[in-house]
Tab-separated table of C-alpha atoms and ligand atoms in Angstrom:
chain	number	residue	atom	x	y	z
A	1	MET	CA	-103.792	39.545	-36.062
A	2	LYS	CA	-106.250	37.557	-38.139
A	3	VAL	CA	-106.330	33.778	-38.570
A	4	THR	CA	-108.582	32.168	-41.174
A	5	ILE	CA	-109.756	28.582	-40.993
A	6	VAL	CA	-111.255	27.143	-44.176
A	7	GLY	CA	-113.516	24.189	-43.423
A	8	ALA	CA	-115.714	24.607	-40.335
A	9	GLY	CA	-116.139	20.853	-39.839
A	10	ALA	CA	-114.815	18.742	-36.982
A	11	VAL	CA	-111.109	19.642	-37.204
A	12	GLY	CA	-111.577	23.255	-38.329
A	13	ALA	CA	-114.004	24.078	-35.518
A	14	THR	CA	-111.847	22.317	-32.905
A	15	THR	CA	-108.806	24.270	-34.084
A	16	ALA	CA	-110.782	27.505	-33.752
A	17	ASP	CA	-111.984	26.500	-30.290
A	18	ASN	CA	-108.414	25.812	-29.119
A	19	LEU	CA	-107.175	29.130	-30.520
A	20	ILE	CA	-110.007	31.252	-29.192
A	21	ARG	CA	-109.726	29.880	-25.633
A	22	ARG	CA	-106.070	30.951	-25.538
A	23	ASN	CA	-106.581	34.372	-27.187
A	24	VAL	CA	-104.027	33.425	-29.852
A	25	ALA	CA	-105.478	35.777	-32.480
A	26	GLU	CA	-107.542	38.945	-32.201
A	27	GLU	CA	-109.825	37.677	-34.937
A	28	ILE	CA	-110.627	34.259	-36.311
A	29	VAL	CA	-112.536	33.873	-39.570
A	30	LEU	CA	-114.181	30.503	-40.053
A	31	LEU	CA	-115.159	29.848	-43.665
A	32	ASP	CA	-117.156	26.965	-45.107
A	33	ILE	CA	-118.893	26.255	-48.378
A	34	LYS	CA	-122.011	24.953	-46.626
A	35	GLU	CA	-124.505	27.825	-46.268
A	36	GLY	CA	-124.777	29.098	-42.681
A	37	PHE	CA	-122.597	26.313	-41.232
A	38	ALA	CA	-119.545	28.404	-40.301
A	39	GLU	CA	-121.785	31.240	-39.093
A	40	GLY	CA	-123.531	28.839	-36.716
A	41	LYS	CA	-120.318	27.271	-35.386
A	42	ALA	CA	-118.742	30.712	-34.905
A	43	GLN	CA	-121.768	32.016	-33.007
A	44	ASP	CA	-121.851	28.926	-30.804
A	45	MET	CA	-118.148	29.381	-29.938
A	46	ALA	CA	-118.525	33.141	-29.397
A	47	GLN	CA	-121.220	32.390	-26.829
A	48	THR	CA	-118.616	30.627	-24.649
A	49	ALA	CA	-116.711	33.929	-24.118
A	50	ALA	CA	-118.658	34.876	-20.981
A	51	LEU	CA	-118.037	31.420	-19.534
A	52	LEU	CA	-114.397	30.965	-20.532
A	53	GLY	CA	-113.255	34.587	-20.393
A	54	PHE	CA	-111.506	35.172	-23.724
A	55	GLU	CA	-111.293	38.328	-25.834
A	56	SER	CA	-110.774	36.865	-29.326
A	57	LYS	CA	-113.476	37.532	-31.876
A	58	ILE	CA	-114.743	34.839	-34.222
A	59	LYS	CA	-116.748	35.345	-37.389
A	60	GLY	CA	-118.284	32.680	-39.592
A	61	VAL	CA	-118.784	33.175	-43.342
A	62	THR	CA	-120.095	31.174	-46.290
A	63	ASN	CA	-117.457	31.154	-49.021
A	64	ASP	CA	-116.770	34.890	-48.524
A	65	TYR	CA	-113.024	35.288	-49.085
A	66	LEU	CA	-113.180	39.074	-48.847
A	67	SER	CA	-113.663	38.588	-45.097
A	68	THR	CA	-110.367	36.669	-44.968
A	69	SER	CA	-108.373	39.645	-46.376
A	70	GLY	CA	-105.208	40.462	-44.474
A	71	SER	CA	-104.958	37.116	-42.673
A	72	THR	CA	-101.531	36.297	-41.208
A	73	VAL	CA	-102.196	32.557	-41.115
A	74	ALA	CA	-104.743	30.281	-42.766
A	75	VAL	CA	-105.541	26.708	-41.851
A	76	ILE	CA	-107.006	24.440	-44.531
A	77	THR	CA	-109.280	21.751	-43.122
A	78	SER	CA	-111.718	21.699	-46.033
A	79	GLY	CA	-112.389	18.429	-47.796
A	80	ILE	CA	-113.683	14.989	-46.980
A	81	PRO	CA	-112.448	12.784	-44.133
A	82	ARG	CA	-111.975	9.029	-44.506
A	83	LYS	CA	-114.421	6.359	-43.371
A	84	PRO	CA	-113.425	3.104	-41.616
A	85	GLY	CA	-111.404	0.835	-43.924
A	86	MET	CA	-110.191	3.673	-46.146
A	87	THR	CA	-106.684	5.114	-46.406
A	88	ARG	CA	-106.001	8.838	-46.365
A	89	GLU	CA	-104.604	8.484	-49.892
A	90	GLU	CA	-108.031	7.521	-51.251
A	91	LEU	CA	-109.232	11.083	-50.550
A	92	ILE	CA	-106.959	12.654	-53.164
A	93	GLY	CA	-109.515	12.764	-55.999
A	94	THR	CA	-111.938	14.960	-54.043
A	95	ASN	CA	-109.587	16.902	-51.804
A	96	ALA	CA	-106.984	17.984	-54.375
A	97	ASN	CA	-109.439	20.206	-56.242
A	98	ILE	CA	-110.857	21.629	-53.022
A	99	VAL	CA	-107.422	22.450	-51.580
A	100	LYS	CA	-106.212	23.972	-54.849
A	101	SER	CA	-109.160	26.344	-55.189
A	102	VAL	CA	-109.067	27.290	-51.496
A	103	VAL	CA	-105.338	28.136	-51.718
A	104	GLU	CA	-105.972	30.276	-54.799
A	105	ASN	CA	-108.720	32.250	-53.041
A	106	LEU	CA	-106.701	32.711	-49.851
A	107	VAL	CA	-103.602	33.995	-51.631
A	108	LYS	CA	-105.661	36.390	-53.738
A	109	HIS	CA	-106.892	38.143	-50.584
A	110	SER	CA	-103.819	37.708	-48.339
A	111	PRO	CA	-100.646	37.565	-50.474
A	112	ASP	CA	-98.360	37.402	-47.390
A	113	ILE	CA	-100.218	34.511	-45.807
A	114	ILE	CA	-98.692	31.448	-44.100
A	115	ILE	CA	-100.762	28.336	-44.848
A	116	VAL	CA	-101.100	25.332	-42.535
A	117	ILE	CA	-102.444	22.288	-44.351
A	118	VAL	CA	-104.540	19.667	-42.571
A	119	SER	CA	-106.599	18.121	-45.402
A	120	ASN	CA	-105.566	14.617	-46.464
A	121	PRO	CA	-103.537	13.112	-47.974
A	122	MET	CA	-101.676	15.813	-46.102
A	123	ASP	CA	-98.122	15.612	-47.517
A	124	THR	CA	-99.442	15.648	-51.069
A	125	MET	CA	-101.926	18.438	-50.300
A	126	THR	CA	-99.021	20.454	-48.831
A	127	TYR	CA	-96.976	19.858	-51.986
A	128	LEU	CA	-99.978	20.877	-54.108
A	129	ALA	CA	-100.480	24.060	-52.075
A	130	LEU	CA	-96.835	24.983	-52.529
A	131	LYS	CA	-96.687	24.256	-56.250
A	132	SER	CA	-100.026	25.848	-57.125
A	133	SER	CA	-99.634	28.986	-54.978
A	134	GLY	CA	-96.085	29.950	-55.897
A	135	LEU	CA	-95.628	31.071	-52.262
A	136	PRO	CA	-92.150	30.820	-50.716
A	137	LYS	CA	-91.573	27.302	-49.315
A	138	ASN	CA	-91.357	28.529	-45.698
A	139	ARG	CA	-94.957	29.706	-45.797
A	140	ILE	CA	-96.500	26.286	-46.460
A	141	ILE	CA	-96.627	23.828	-43.560
A	142	GLY	CA	-98.260	20.402	-43.231
A	143	MET	CA	-99.081	19.795	-39.551
A	144	GLY	CA	-99.388	15.983	-39.471
A	145	GLY	CA	-96.065	15.244	-37.746
A	146	THR	CA	-97.096	17.403	-34.792
A	147	LEU	CA	-100.203	15.263	-34.323
A	148	ASP	CA	-98.365	11.985	-34.899
A	149	SER	CA	-95.694	12.970	-32.349
A	150	ALA	CA	-98.402	13.742	-29.762
A	151	ARG	CA	-99.950	10.329	-30.424
A	152	PHE	CA	-96.516	8.714	-30.102
A	153	LYS	CA	-96.071	10.379	-26.693
A	154	TYR	CA	-99.534	9.150	-25.698
A	155	GLN	CA	-98.632	5.549	-26.571
A	156	LEU	CA	-95.325	5.832	-24.701
A	157	SER	CA	-97.010	7.379	-21.669
A	158	GLU	CA	-99.561	4.569	-21.535
A	159	LYS	CA	-96.902	1.859	-21.649
A	160	LEU	CA	-94.468	3.578	-19.274
A	161	ASN	CA	-97.190	4.863	-16.956
A	162	ALA	CA	-95.535	8.253	-17.394
A	163	SER	CA	-96.785	11.801	-17.909
A	164	ALA	CA	-97.012	12.553	-21.636
A	165	ALA	CA	-95.498	15.966	-20.855
A	166	ASP	CA	-92.303	14.278	-19.570
A	167	LEU	CA	-91.728	12.515	-22.875
A	168	ASN	CA	-89.674	13.705	-25.799
A	169	ALA	CA	-90.483	11.827	-28.968
A	170	ILE	CA	-91.031	12.668	-32.614
A	171	VAL	CA	-92.476	11.069	-35.726
A	172	ILE	CA	-90.928	11.904	-39.097
A	173	GLY	CA	-91.788	10.848	-42.667
A	174	GLY	CA	-95.195	10.861	-44.293
A	175	HIS	CA	-98.534	11.268	-42.520
A	176	GLY	CA	-99.816	7.867	-43.649
A	177	ASP	CA	-100.613	4.526	-41.980
A	178	THR	CA	-97.475	2.957	-43.465
A	179	THR	CA	-95.291	6.010	-44.112
A	180	MET	CA	-94.822	7.529	-40.657
A	181	ILE	CA	-91.646	6.812	-38.732
A	182	PRO	CA	-91.864	7.082	-34.926
A	183	LEU	CA	-88.229	7.555	-33.853
A	184	ILE	CA	-88.240	5.359	-30.766
A	185	LYS	CA	-84.443	5.101	-30.534
A	186	HIS	CA	-84.285	8.900	-30.177
A	187	SER	CA	-87.112	9.116	-27.627
A	188	THR	CA	-86.500	10.010	-23.997
A	189	TRP	CA	-88.338	10.146	-20.677
A	190	ASN	CA	-86.882	13.307	-19.181
A	191	SER	CA	-83.545	12.661	-20.922
A	192	ILE	CA	-83.434	8.900	-20.192
A	193	PRO	CA	-83.771	6.768	-23.360
A	194	VAL	CA	-87.212	5.105	-23.338
A	195	THR	CA	-85.585	2.001	-24.795
A	196	ASP	CA	-84.015	1.457	-21.316
A	197	PHE	CA	-87.494	0.647	-20.010
A	198	LEU	CA	-89.104	-1.212	-22.915
A	199	THR	CA	-88.559	-4.642	-24.438
A	200	PRO	CA	-88.106	-4.780	-28.227
A	201	GLU	CA	-91.655	-6.230	-28.445
A	202	GLU	CA	-93.084	-3.343	-26.433
A	203	GLN	CA	-91.206	-0.860	-28.600
A	204	GLY	CA	-92.612	-2.480	-31.742
A	205	GLU	CA	-96.140	-2.351	-30.326
A	206	ILE	CA	-95.849	1.368	-29.470
A	207	VAL	CA	-94.501	2.188	-32.936
A	208	HIS	CA	-97.273	0.208	-34.626
A	209	LYS	CA	-100.070	1.728	-32.517
A	210	THR	CA	-98.721	5.199	-33.295
A	211	MET	CA	-98.633	4.541	-37.034
A	212	VAL	CA	-102.221	3.317	-37.157
A	213	GLY	CA	-103.437	5.871	-34.604
A	214	GLY	CA	-105.648	7.729	-37.088
A	215	ALA	CA	-107.068	4.512	-38.583
A	216	THR	CA	-107.850	3.127	-35.110
A	217	LEU	CA	-109.839	6.225	-34.192
A	218	THR	CA	-111.597	6.236	-37.566
A	219	SER	CA	-112.821	2.692	-37.011
A	220	LEU	CA	-113.996	3.533	-33.467
A	221	ILE	CA	-115.714	6.829	-34.313
A	222	GLY	CA	-116.898	6.126	-37.877
A	223	THR	CA	-115.094	9.210	-39.236
A	224	SER	CA	-111.615	10.533	-38.526
A	225	ALA	CA	-110.498	12.182	-35.302
A	226	TRP	CA	-110.629	15.893	-34.418
A	227	TYR	CA	-109.611	16.638	-30.814
A	228	ALA	CA	-105.888	15.874	-31.118
A	229	PRO	CA	-105.792	17.069	-34.766
A	230	GLY	CA	-107.369	20.383	-33.716
A	231	ALA	CA	-104.999	20.767	-30.760
A	232	ALA	CA	-101.956	19.979	-32.940
A	233	THR	CA	-103.046	22.472	-35.590
A	234	ALA	CA	-103.650	25.166	-32.981
A	235	ALA	CA	-100.194	24.545	-31.470
A	236	VAL	CA	-98.570	25.118	-34.871
A	237	VAL	CA	-100.638	28.275	-35.482
A	238	GLU	CA	-99.780	29.592	-32.009
A	239	SER	CA	-96.052	29.088	-32.603
A	240	ILE	CA	-96.377	31.203	-35.778
A	241	VAL	CA	-98.584	33.954	-34.361
A	242	ARG	CA	-96.659	34.286	-31.088
A	243	ASP	CA	-93.275	33.756	-32.789
A	244	GLN	CA	-92.500	30.991	-30.281
A	245	GLY	CA	-89.869	29.191	-32.362
A	246	LYS	CA	-91.064	25.781	-31.173
A	247	LEU	CA	-89.668	22.591	-32.642
A	248	PHE	CA	-92.354	20.482	-34.296
A	249	THR	CA	-92.225	17.840	-36.958
A	250	ALA	CA	-94.043	19.175	-39.974
A	251	SER	CA	-94.303	18.449	-43.665
A	252	VAL	CA	-92.041	20.929	-45.446
A	253	TYR	CA	-90.411	21.206	-48.851
A	254	LEU	CA	-87.095	19.376	-49.001
A	255	GLU	CA	-84.295	20.434	-51.335
A	256	GLY	CA	-81.680	17.822	-50.543
A	257	GLU	CA	-82.191	17.667	-46.770
A	258	PHE	CA	-82.475	14.087	-45.494
A	259	GLY	CA	-81.373	12.998	-48.995
A	260	GLN	CA	-84.678	14.003	-50.629
A	261	GLU	CA	-85.756	16.753	-52.969
A	262	ASP	CA	-88.882	18.169	-54.587
A	263	ILE	CA	-91.133	16.645	-51.963
A	264	ASN	CA	-92.977	17.706	-48.803
A	265	LEU	CA	-92.302	15.321	-45.951
A	266	GLY	CA	-92.298	15.404	-42.159
A	267	VAL	CA	-89.010	16.477	-40.577
A	268	PRO	CA	-88.138	18.452	-37.420
A	269	VAL	CA	-88.488	22.200	-38.021
A	270	ILE	CA	-88.547	25.435	-36.070
A	271	ILE	CA	-91.866	27.253	-36.427
A	272	ASN	CA	-92.029	31.006	-35.886
A	273	LYS	CA	-93.437	34.171	-37.486
A	274	LYS	CA	-91.719	33.306	-40.793
A	275	GLY	CA	-93.635	30.012	-41.024
A	276	TRP	CA	-91.193	27.114	-40.828
A	277	ASP	CA	-87.879	28.835	-40.296
A	278	ARG	CA	-85.347	26.039	-40.584
A	279	ILE	CA	-84.966	22.288	-40.635
A	280	VAL	CA	-83.277	20.747	-37.590
A	281	PRO	CA	-80.821	18.060	-38.689
A	282	ILE	CA	-81.000	14.690	-36.974
A	283	GLN	CA	-78.626	11.746	-37.371
A	284	LEU	CA	-80.580	8.734	-38.613
A	285	ASP	CA	-79.122	5.228	-38.566
A	286	GLU	CA	-79.236	3.073	-41.720
A	287	GLU	CA	-82.551	1.448	-40.735
A	288	ASP	CA	-84.337	4.781	-40.231
A	289	LYS	CA	-82.733	6.253	-43.374
A	290	GLU	CA	-84.153	3.370	-45.374
A	291	LYS	CA	-87.583	3.883	-43.826
A	292	PHE	CA	-87.409	7.585	-44.664
A	293	ASN	CA	-86.530	6.865	-48.288
A	294	LYS	CA	-89.394	4.351	-48.581
A	295	SER	CA	-91.767	6.878	-47.058
A	296	ALA	CA	-90.615	9.461	-49.611
A	297	GLU	CA	-91.170	6.974	-52.433
A	298	ALA	CA	-94.787	6.396	-51.329
A	299	VAL	CA	-95.513	10.120	-50.970
A	300	ARG	CA	-93.922	10.804	-54.364
A	301	THR	CA	-96.238	8.233	-55.946
A	302	MET	CA	-99.189	10.212	-54.562
A	303	ASN	CA	-97.677	13.497	-55.765
A	304	ASN	CA	-97.524	12.024	-59.259
A	305	VAL	CA	-101.266	11.312	-59.064
A	306	LEU	CA	-101.764	15.108	-58.936
A	307	LYS	CA	-100.598	15.274	-62.536
A	308	GLU	CA	-102.810	12.351	-63.583
A	309	ILE	CA	-105.899	14.053	-62.156
A	310	LYS	CA	-104.747	17.368	-63.641
A	311	ALA	CA	-104.546	19.145	-60.283
A	312	LEU	CA	-100.965	20.153	-61.145
B	1	NAI	N1	-103.431	16.021	-41.297
B	1	NAI	C1	-104.021	15.549	-40.208
B	1	NAI	O1	-103.358	15.277	-39.202
B	1	NAI	C2	-105.500	15.366	-40.198
B	1	NAI	C3	-106.213	15.572	-41.340
B	1	NAI	N2	-107.569	15.449	-41.360
B	1	NAI	C4	-108.238	15.765	-42.611
B	1	NAI	O2	-108.873	17.035	-42.485
B	1	NAI	C5	-109.984	17.118	-43.367
B	1	NAI	C6	-111.216	17.591	-42.608
B	1	NAI	O3	-111.628	16.633	-41.669
B	1	NAI	P1	-112.942	16.884	-40.789
B	1	NAI	O4	-112.909	18.236	-40.212
B	1	NAI	O5	-113.095	15.722	-39.902
B	1	NAI	O6	-114.073	16.833	-41.923
B	1	NAI	P2	-115.527	17.485	-41.894
B	1	NAI	O7	-116.325	16.809	-42.942
B	1	NAI	O8	-116.053	17.510	-40.504
B	1	NAI	O9	-115.276	18.996	-42.336
B	1	NAI	C7	-114.846	19.369	-43.605
B	1	NAI	C8	-115.529	20.668	-43.967
B	1	NAI	O10	-114.979	21.154	-45.185
B	1	NAI	C9	-116.029	21.847	-45.845
B	1	NAI	N3	-115.696	22.048	-47.251
B	1	NAI	C10	-115.709	21.169	-48.261
B	1	NAI	N4	-115.323	21.782	-49.410
B	1	NAI	C11	-115.073	23.071	-49.104
B	1	NAI	C12	-114.632	24.188	-49.855
B	1	NAI	N5	-114.388	24.104	-51.164
B	1	NAI	N6	-114.476	25.354	-49.218
B	1	NAI	C13	-114.726	25.476	-47.899
B	1	NAI	N7	-115.138	24.440	-47.136
B	1	NAI	C14	-115.305	23.255	-47.731
B	1	NAI	C15	-117.254	20.955	-45.617
B	1	NAI	O11	-118.463	21.661	-45.855
B	1	NAI	C16	-117.042	20.544	-44.172
B	1	NAI	O12	-117.736	21.394	-43.276
B	1	NAI	C17	-110.117	15.719	-43.984
B	1	NAI	O13	-109.520	15.691	-45.248
B	1	NAI	C18	-109.349	14.827	-43.022
B	1	NAI	O14	-108.871	13.660	-43.628
B	1	NAI	C19	-108.266	15.131	-40.246
B	1	NAI	C20	-107.592	14.913	-39.051
B	1	NAI	C21	-106.171	14.986	-38.941
B	2	OAA	O1	-106.890	9.347	-39.839
B	2	OAA	C1	-107.324	10.217	-40.605
B	2	OAA	O2	-107.804	10.004	-41.716
B	2	OAA	C2	-107.265	11.634	-40.160
B	2	OAA	C3	-105.882	11.931	-39.798
B	2	OAA	O3	-105.068	12.233	-40.632
B	2	OAA	C4	-105.475	11.599	-38.432
B	2	OAA	O4	-106.299	11.608	-37.505
B	2	OAA	O5	-104.286	11.326	-38.268
């Protein structure tokens, strides 16, 4: 099985590294527009095989889509990341054209492909990929909710002094500083509601820190994060390739689910060899429903920008 990653930068290379170490795919193709860049990263990673003991092959190419032919899954991490003080939404002008042309090239060479979108603003880039490719909705997945849920578990684990692996917690809604919705009332520590252990103030702090998780790292590092984004992307790809049927939150096309339509937004889904297989319903209270609708409104505003900049 072949997995292509377009964009050999920080997140793309980290995704490849996570996949290769676990032998998720027989072959990984890393593609970048920058001459020699993907080739170099691929060779560097391949040279860890003797040390780490994996069998996967990795090949780097410069804009050569023929090499991506017959890919089962592609990850799109091409585009610019934000700098401190910026929002993800500000990247739309540059990234929309990049994502659109990358999708076109991928589909031309692998018509049955499943595409995992990472590039920001992620929900809108996922919507763009769906609308411009004409692929069935189940084959386009935005991975942001998987990352945001991992960050939510990190914040909970820090406050509760618990193992992150013992926590069950998800973030739905958009992948934006103000649009994500960490569902703290639904979160558990090995089946016990986390709200039993946290004051309302502590709960509010955890939710806030989760929402601005990406912005916090961007201001510390000077560019956006890659370790957790790469691990989250690899987890989604692995669930597809190995047909694991794991439940992740991911940005998928809604047609009435959660009261929204014609939009890609983060909801709980099962991910297997079909892409995202089905949406898992969850009972939201009035407060969370309102937050979800507001999140949808903000993402829809960004989707409308696609028309203004003639990307759609
Ligand atoms: N959805 C999420 O959870 C996350 C999204 N991101 C987003 O992922 C994207 C990538 O971030 P980084 O890897 O940190 O950036 P980066 O700058 O390290 O890498 C981006 C790469 O894309 C390449 N590229 C640009 N145009 C291309 C094209 N047309 N074809 C092929 N390659 C092209 C560049 O040469 C560069 O190597 C950004 O938009 C960032 O905002 C980053 C982290 C998490
Ligand atoms: O913060 C950013 O711009 C990159 C990203 O989406 C994340 O790390 O969540």
